[in-house]
Coordinates of C-alpha atoms (C1' of nucleotides) in Angstrom, one line a residue:
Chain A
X27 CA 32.0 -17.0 -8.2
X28 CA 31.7 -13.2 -9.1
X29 CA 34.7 -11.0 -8.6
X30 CA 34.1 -7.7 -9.5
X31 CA 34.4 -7.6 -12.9
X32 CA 35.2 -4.4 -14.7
X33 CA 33.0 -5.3 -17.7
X34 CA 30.3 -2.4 -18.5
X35 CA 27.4 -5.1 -18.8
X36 CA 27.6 -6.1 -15.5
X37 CA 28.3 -3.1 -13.9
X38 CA 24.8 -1.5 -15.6
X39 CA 23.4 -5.0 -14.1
X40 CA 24.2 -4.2 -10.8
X41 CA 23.3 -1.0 -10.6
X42 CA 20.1 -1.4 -12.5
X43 CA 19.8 -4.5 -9.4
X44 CA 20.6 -2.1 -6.8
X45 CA 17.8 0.9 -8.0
X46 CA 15.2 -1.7 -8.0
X47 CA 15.7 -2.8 -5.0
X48 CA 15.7 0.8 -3.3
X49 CA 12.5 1.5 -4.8
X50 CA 11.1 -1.3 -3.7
X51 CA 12.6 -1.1 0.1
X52 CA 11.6 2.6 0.2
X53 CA 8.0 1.1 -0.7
X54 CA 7.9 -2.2 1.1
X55 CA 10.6 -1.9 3.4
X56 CA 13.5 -4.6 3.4
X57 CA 12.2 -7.5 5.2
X58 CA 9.1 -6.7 3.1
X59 CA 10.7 -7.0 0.0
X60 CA 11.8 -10.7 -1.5
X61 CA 14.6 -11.3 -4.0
X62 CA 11.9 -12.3 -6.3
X63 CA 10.4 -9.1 -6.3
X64 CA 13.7 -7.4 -6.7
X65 CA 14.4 -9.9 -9.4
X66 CA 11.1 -9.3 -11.2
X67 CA 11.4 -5.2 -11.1
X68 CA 14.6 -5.6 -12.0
X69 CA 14.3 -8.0 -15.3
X70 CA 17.0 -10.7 -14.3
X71 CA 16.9 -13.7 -13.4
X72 CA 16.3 -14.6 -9.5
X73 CA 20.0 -16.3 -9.3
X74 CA 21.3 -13.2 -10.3
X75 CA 20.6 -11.0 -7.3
X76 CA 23.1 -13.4 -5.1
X77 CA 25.1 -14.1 -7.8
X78 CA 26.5 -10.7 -7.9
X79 CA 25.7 -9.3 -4.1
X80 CA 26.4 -12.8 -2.4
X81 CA 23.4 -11.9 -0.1
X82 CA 19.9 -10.2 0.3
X83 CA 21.6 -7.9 3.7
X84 CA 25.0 -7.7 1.5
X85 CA 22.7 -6.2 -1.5
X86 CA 21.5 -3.7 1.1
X87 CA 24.7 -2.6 1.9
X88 CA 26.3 -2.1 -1.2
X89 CA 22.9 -0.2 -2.1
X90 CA 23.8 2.5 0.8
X91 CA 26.9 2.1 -0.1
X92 CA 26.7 3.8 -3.7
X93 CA 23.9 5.9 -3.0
X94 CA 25.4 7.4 0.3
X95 CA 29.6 7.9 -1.0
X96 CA 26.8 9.7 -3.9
X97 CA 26.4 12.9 -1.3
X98 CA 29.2 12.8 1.1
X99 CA 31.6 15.5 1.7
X100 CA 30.6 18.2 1.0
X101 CA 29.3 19.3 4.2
X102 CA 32.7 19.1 6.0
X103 CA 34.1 21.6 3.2
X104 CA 31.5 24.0 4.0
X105 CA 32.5 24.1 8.3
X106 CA 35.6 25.2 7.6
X107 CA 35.1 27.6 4.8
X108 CA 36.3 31.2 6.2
X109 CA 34.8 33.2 3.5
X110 CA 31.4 32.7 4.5
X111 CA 29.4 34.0 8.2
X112 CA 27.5 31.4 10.2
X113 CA 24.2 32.7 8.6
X114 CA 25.3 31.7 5.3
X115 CA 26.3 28.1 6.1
X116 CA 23.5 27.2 7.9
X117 CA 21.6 28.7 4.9
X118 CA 23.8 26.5 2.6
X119 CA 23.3 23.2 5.1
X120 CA 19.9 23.5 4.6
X121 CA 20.3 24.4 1.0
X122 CA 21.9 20.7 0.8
X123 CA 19.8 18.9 2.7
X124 CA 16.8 19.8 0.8
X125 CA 18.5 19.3 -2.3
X126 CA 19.0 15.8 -1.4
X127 CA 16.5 14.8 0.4
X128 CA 14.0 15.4 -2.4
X129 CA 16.4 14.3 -5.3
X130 CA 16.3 10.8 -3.4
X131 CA 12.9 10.5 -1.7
X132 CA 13.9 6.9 -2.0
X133 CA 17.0 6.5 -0.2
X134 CA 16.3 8.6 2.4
X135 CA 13.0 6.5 3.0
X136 CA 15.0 3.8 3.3
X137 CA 17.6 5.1 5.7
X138 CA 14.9 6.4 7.9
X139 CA 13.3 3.0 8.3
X140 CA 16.7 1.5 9.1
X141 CA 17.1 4.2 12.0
X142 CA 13.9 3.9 13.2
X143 CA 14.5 0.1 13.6
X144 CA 17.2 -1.8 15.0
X145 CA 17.3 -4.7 13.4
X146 CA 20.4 -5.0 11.1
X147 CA 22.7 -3.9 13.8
X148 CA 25.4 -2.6 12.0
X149 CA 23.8 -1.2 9.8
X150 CA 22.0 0.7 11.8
X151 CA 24.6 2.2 13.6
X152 CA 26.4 3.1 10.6
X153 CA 23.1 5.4 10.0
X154 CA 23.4 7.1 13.0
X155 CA 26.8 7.7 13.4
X156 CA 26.7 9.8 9.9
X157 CA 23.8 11.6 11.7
X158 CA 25.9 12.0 15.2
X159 CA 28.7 13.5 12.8
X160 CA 26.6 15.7 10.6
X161 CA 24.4 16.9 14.1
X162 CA 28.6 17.6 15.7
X163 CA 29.5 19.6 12.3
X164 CA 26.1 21.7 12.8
X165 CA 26.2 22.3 16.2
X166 CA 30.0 23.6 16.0
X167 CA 28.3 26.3 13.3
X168 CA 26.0 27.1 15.5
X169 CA 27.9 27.2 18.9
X170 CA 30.7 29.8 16.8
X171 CA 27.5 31.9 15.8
X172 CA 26.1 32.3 19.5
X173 CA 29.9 32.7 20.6
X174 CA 29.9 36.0 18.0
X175 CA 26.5 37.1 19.4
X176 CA 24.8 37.0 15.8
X177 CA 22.7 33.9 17.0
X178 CA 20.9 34.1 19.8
X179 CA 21.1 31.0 22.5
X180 CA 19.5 28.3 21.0
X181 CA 19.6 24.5 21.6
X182 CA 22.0 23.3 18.5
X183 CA 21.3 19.2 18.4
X184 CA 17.4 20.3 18.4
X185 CA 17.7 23.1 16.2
X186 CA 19.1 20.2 13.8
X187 CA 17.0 18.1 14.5
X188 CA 14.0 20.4 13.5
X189 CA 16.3 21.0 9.7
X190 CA 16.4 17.3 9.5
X191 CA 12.8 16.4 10.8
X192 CA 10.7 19.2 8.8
X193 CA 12.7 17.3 5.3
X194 CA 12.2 13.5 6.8
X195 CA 8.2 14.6 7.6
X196 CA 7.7 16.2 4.1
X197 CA 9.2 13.3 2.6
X198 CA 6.8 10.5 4.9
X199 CA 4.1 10.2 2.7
X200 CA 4.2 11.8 -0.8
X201 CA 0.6 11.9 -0.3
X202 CA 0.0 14.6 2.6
X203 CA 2.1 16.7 0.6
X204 CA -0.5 16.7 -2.6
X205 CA -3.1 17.6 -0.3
X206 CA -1.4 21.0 0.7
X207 CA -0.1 21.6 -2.0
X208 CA -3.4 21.2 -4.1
X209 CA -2.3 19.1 -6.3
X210 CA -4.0 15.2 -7.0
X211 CA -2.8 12.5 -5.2
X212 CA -0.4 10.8 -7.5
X213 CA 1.7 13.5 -8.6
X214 CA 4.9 14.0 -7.4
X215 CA 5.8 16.8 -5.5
X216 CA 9.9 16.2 -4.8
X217 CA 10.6 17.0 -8.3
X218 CA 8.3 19.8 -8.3
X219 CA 10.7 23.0 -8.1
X220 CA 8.0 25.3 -6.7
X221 CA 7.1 22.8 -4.0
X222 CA 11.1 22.3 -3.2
X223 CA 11.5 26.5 -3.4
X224 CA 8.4 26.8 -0.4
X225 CA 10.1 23.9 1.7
X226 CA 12.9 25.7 1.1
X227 CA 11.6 29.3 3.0
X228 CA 9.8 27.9 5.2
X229 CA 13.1 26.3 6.4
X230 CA 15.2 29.4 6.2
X231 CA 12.1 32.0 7.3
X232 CA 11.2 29.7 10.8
X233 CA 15.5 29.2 11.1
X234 CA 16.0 32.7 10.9
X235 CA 13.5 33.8 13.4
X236 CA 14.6 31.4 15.7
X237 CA 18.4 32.1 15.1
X238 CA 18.5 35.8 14.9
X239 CA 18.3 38.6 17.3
X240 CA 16.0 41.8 15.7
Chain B
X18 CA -13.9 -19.7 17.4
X19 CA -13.3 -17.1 19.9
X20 CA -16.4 -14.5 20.3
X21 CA -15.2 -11.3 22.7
X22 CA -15.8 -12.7 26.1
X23 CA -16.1 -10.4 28.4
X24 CA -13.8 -12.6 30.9
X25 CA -11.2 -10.5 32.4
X26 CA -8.2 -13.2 32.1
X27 CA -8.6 -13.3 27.8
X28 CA -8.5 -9.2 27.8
X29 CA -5.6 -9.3 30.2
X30 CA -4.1 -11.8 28.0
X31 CA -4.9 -9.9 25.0
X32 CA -3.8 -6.6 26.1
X33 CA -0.4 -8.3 26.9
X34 CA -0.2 -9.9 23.4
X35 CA -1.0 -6.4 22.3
X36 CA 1.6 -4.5 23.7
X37 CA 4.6 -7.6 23.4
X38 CA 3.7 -7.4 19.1
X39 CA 3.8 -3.3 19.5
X40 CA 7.5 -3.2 21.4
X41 CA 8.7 -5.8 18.5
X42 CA 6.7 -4.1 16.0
X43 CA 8.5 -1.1 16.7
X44 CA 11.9 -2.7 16.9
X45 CA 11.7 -4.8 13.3
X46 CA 9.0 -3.9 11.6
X47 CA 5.9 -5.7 10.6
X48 CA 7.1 -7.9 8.0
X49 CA 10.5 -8.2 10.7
X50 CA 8.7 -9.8 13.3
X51 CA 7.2 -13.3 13.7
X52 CA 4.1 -14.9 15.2
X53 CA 6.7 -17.1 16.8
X54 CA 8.4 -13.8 18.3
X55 CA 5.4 -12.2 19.4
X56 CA 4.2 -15.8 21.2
X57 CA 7.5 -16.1 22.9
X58 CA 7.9 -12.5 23.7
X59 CA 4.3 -12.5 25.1
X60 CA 5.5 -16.0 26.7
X61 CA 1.9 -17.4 25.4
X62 CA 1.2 -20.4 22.9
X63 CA 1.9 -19.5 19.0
X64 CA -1.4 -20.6 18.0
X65 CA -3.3 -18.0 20.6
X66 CA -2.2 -15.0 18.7
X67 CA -4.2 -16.1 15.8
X68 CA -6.7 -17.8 17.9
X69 CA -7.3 -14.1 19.3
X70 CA -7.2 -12.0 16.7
X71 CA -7.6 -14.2 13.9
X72 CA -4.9 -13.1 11.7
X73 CA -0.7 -11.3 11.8
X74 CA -2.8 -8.4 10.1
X75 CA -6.0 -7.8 12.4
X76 CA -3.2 -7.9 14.9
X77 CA -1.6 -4.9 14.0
X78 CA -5.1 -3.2 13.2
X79 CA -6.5 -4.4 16.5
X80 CA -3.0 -2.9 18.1
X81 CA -3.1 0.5 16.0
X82 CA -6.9 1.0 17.4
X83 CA -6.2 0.1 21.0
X84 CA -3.0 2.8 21.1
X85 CA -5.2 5.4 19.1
X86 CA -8.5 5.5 20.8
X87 CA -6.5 6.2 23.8
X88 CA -5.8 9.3 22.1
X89 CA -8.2 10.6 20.2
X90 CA -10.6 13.7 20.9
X91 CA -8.4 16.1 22.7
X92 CA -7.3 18.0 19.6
X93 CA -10.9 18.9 17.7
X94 CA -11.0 20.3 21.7
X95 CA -9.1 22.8 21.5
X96 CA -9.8 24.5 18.3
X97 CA -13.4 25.9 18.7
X98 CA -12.7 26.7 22.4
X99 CA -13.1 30.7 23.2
X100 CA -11.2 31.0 26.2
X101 CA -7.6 30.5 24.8
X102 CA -5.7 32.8 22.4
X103 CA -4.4 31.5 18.8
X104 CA -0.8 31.5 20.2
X105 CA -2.1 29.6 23.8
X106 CA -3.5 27.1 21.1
X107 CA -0.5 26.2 19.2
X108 CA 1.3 25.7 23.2
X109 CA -1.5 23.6 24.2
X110 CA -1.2 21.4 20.7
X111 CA 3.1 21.5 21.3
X112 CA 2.5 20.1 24.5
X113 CA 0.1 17.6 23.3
X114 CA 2.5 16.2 20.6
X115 CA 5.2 15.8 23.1
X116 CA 3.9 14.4 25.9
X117 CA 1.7 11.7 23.5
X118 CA 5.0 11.0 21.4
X119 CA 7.1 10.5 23.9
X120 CA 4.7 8.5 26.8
X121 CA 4.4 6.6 23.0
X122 CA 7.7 6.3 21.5
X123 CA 6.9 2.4 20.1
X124 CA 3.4 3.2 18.9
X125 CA 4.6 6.2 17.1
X126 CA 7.7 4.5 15.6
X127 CA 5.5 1.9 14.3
X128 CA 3.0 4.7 12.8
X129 CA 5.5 6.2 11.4
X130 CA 7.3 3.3 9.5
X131 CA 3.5 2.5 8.2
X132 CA 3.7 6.0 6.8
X133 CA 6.6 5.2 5.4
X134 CA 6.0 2.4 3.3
X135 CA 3.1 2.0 1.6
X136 CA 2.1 -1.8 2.1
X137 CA -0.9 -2.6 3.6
X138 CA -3.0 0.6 1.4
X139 CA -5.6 0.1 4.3
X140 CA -3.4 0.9 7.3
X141 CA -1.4 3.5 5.3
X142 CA -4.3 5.4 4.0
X143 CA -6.0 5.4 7.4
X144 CA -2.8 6.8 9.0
X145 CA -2.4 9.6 6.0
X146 CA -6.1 10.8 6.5
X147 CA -5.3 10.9 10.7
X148 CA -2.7 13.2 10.0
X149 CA -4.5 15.2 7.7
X150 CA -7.4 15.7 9.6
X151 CA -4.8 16.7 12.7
X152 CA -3.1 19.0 9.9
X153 CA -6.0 20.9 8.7
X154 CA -6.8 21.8 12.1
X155 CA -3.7 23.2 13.0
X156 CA -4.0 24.9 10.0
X157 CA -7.5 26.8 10.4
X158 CA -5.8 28.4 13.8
X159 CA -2.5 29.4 12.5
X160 CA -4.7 31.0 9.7
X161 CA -7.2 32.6 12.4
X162 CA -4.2 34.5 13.4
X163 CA -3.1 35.6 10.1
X164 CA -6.1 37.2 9.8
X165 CA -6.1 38.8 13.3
X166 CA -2.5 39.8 12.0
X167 CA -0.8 38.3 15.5
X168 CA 1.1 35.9 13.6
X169 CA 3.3 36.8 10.7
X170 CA 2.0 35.3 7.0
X171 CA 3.6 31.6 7.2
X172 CA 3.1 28.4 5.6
X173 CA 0.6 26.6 8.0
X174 CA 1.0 22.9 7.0
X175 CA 4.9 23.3 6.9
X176 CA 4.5 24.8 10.0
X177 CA 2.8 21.6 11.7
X178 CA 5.4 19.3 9.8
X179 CA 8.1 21.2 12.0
X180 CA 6.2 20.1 15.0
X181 CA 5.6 17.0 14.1
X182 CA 9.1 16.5 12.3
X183 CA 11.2 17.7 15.2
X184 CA 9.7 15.0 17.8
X185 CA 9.5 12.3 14.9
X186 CA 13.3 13.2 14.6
X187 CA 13.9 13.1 18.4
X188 CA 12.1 10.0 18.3
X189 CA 14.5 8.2 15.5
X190 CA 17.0 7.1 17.7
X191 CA 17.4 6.9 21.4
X192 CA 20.9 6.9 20.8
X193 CA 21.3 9.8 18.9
X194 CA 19.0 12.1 21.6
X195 CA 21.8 10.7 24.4
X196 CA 25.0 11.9 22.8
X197 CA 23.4 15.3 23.2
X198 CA 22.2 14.8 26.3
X199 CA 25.4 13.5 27.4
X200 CA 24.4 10.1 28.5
X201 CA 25.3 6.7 28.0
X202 CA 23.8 4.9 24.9
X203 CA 21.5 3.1 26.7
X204 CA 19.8 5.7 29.0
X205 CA 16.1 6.1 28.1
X206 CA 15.5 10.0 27.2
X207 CA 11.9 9.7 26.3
X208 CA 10.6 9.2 30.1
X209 CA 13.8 11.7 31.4
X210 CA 11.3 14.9 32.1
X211 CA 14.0 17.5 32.3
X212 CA 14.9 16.4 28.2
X213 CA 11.0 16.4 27.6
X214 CA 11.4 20.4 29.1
X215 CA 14.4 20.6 26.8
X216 CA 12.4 19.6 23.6
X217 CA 9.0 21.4 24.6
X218 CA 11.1 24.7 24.9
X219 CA 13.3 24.4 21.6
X220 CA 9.7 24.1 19.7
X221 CA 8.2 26.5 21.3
X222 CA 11.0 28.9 21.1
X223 CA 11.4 28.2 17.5
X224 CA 7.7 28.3 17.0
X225 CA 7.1 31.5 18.8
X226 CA 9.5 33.8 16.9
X227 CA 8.4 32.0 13.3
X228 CA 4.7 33.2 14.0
X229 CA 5.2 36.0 16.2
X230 CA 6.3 39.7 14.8
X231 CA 8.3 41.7 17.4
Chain C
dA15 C1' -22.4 -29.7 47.3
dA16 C1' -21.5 -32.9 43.8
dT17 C1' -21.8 -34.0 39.1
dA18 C1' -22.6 -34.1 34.3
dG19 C1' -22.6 -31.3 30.2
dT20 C1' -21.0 -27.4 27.5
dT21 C1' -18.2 -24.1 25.9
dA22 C1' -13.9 -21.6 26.0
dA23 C1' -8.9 -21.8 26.5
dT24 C1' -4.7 -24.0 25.5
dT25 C1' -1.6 -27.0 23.4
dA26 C1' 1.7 -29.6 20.2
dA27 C1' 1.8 -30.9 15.7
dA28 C1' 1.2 -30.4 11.1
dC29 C1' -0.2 -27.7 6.9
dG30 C1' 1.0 -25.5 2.6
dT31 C1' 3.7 -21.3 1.1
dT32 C1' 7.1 -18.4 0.8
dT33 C1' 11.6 -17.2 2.0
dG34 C1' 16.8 -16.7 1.0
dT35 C1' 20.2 -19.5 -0.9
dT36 C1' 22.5 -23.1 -3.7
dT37 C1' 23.2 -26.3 -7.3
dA38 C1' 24.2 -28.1 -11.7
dA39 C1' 23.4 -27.5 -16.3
dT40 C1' 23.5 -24.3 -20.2
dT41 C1' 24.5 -20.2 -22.9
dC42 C1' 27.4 -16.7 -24.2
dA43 C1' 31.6 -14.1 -25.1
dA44 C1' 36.5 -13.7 -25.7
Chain D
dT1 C1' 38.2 -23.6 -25.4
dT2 C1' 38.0 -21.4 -21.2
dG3 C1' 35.7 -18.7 -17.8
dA4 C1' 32.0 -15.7 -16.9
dA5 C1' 27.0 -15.0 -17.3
dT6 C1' 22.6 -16.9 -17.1
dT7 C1' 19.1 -20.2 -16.2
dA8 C1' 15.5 -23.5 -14.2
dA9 C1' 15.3 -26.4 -10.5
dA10 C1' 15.8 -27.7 -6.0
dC11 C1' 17.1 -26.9 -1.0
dA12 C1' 16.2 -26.4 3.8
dA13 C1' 14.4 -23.1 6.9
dA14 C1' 11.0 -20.0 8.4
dC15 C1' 6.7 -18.2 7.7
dG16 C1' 1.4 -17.5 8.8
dT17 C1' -2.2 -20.4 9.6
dT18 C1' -5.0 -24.6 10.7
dT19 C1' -6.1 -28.8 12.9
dA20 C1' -7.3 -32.0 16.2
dA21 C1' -6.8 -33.2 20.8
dT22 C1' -6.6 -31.9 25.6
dT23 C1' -7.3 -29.0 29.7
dA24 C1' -9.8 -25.5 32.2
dA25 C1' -13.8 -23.0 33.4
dC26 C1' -18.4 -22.3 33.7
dT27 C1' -23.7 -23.7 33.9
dA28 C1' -27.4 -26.2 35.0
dT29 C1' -29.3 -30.3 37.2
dT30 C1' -29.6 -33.3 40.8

DNA sequence: AATAGTTAATTAAACGTTTGTTTAATTCAA
DNA sequence: TTGAATTAAACAAACGTTTAATTAACTATT
């Protein structure tokens, strides 16, 4: 048996392992996707894959594993932060979210299948008690703007939830993006900066509006 | 073989295979559910699904027609109609969303995991032209009032993926939409009318002062 | 109205694949 | 020489699908 060897080689192994397997889960969802195509995208040998993970599910784990401690944290430093107004942080949180979203079209594919399912019940709610924390961190912004008067009433959870939704709905097909954006349909438009820069004001313009009194 | 009899008892019977592979369609995916799951849930013999529909596959496409045809037409409607105002239009097409979403939650999860991945080009690209049709006409009356200058200059497509992302996003997880509506895990939100009038007025509140100048 | 004939509906069983996983043998590195 | 890494092969289970046999429902004929 495997135990966590320290030895570069198999570290790159596993991660190379784990990166083929998101793209392919992103593409073909998990029960979609068999060992032997992970195996196959991934170069190694088809013993390999439970040789090091122990388990198709326990590969999917340790996949959101290092690909979600990848982005964490940072959002709680910014509720906190006295040196910036509510404005400014929800301009930062959306800042973030876009950022990520697009630098891991992949991931965040993946994660949205898992909470739109239930199978995997664990893991599932895993996913959405990140999204309950993150939607409590937001709303708290919010709730201390409306409290100051410098936002106007709004509905917090569903303001979120529009943030969140506008990024997930870009980021469902690659495809309907290209056609607004004019561009053919295999190019990529997450890690096209002007593409990222209009998602971007769109966000902030239509958050704005519906945040501010004028 | 089976030749579309018109006898009611084999359409019954078909509808209620229909709607058992939708709810478990919804719940574990396509490649997550089994003939053997949609038999039992269905509480009909394993070998009728295919003797039916023929195949897993013409299932799911016989399914996706069923749920969409009962949908179709309303929206083409409303954009060449005199009577209503550009703004009147984008509350009709708000209200249409909602109300189809949620009277549809597993129909649209299901949609929306196919849009997701992209197995099964067919279904995927059928479901990308859908929602591109459905975008380009939101798009020609948002840009109707540009031009009438009673909407500010905003980005029409990302416009309609706020629409469509916020009620995707509400649609996600059950559980997520109760800890805001502070009720218990398994409460069902989507039929609850007073959180459809909660939803229907956060988009059209949020809609309203991103296209309106004031 | 009863019966024979025909087709559709339904069933349990089996088919060949593919699945995730394990084994046992081999190669490699320290 | 020892233990980890890698391999091809095999495993049982589950899969979508098909078969062949049986039951039910309908049609036409008497």
């Amino acid at each position: 048996m495997h135990l966590n060897t320290t030895s570069p080689m198999s570290v790159d192994k596993k991660d190379h392992i784990i990166n083929a397997a998101m793209e392919l889960f992103a593409e073909k969802g998990f029960e979609g996707t068999s060992i032997r195509d992970i195996a196959a995208k991934a170069d190694v040998n088809l013993a390999m894959v439970n040789y090091y993970f122990g388990s198709k599910e326990k590969l999917f784990e340790a996949m959101v594993e290092q690909k979600a401690t990848f982005m964490r944290g940072q959002l709680e430093a910014l509720e906190s932060d006295k040196e910036l107004t509510e404005l400014e942080k929800v301009d930062r949180i959306i800042e973030a979210y876009v950022d990520r979203f697009l630098s891991n079209p992949g991931f965040h594919k993946v994660i949205q299948q898992e909470m739109l399912k239930s199978q995997r019940e664990e893991m599932h709610q895993k996913a959405i008690n990140i999204f309950i924390k993150n939607t409590q961190n937001f709303n708290s912004i919010i709730e201390k703007g409306i409290k100051k008067k410098v936002f106007k009433k709004v509905d917090p959870p569903l303001v979120f939830a529009s943030i969140i939704g506008t990024i997930n709905q870009v980021l469902v097909s690659k495809k309907v993006c290209n056609v607004f954006a004019g561009k053919d349909p295999c190019y990529d438009p997450y890690t096209d900066e002007h593409f990222k820069k209009r998602l971007l004001t769109h966000i902030k313009q239509m958050i704005h509006s519906h945040l501010l009194n004028q």
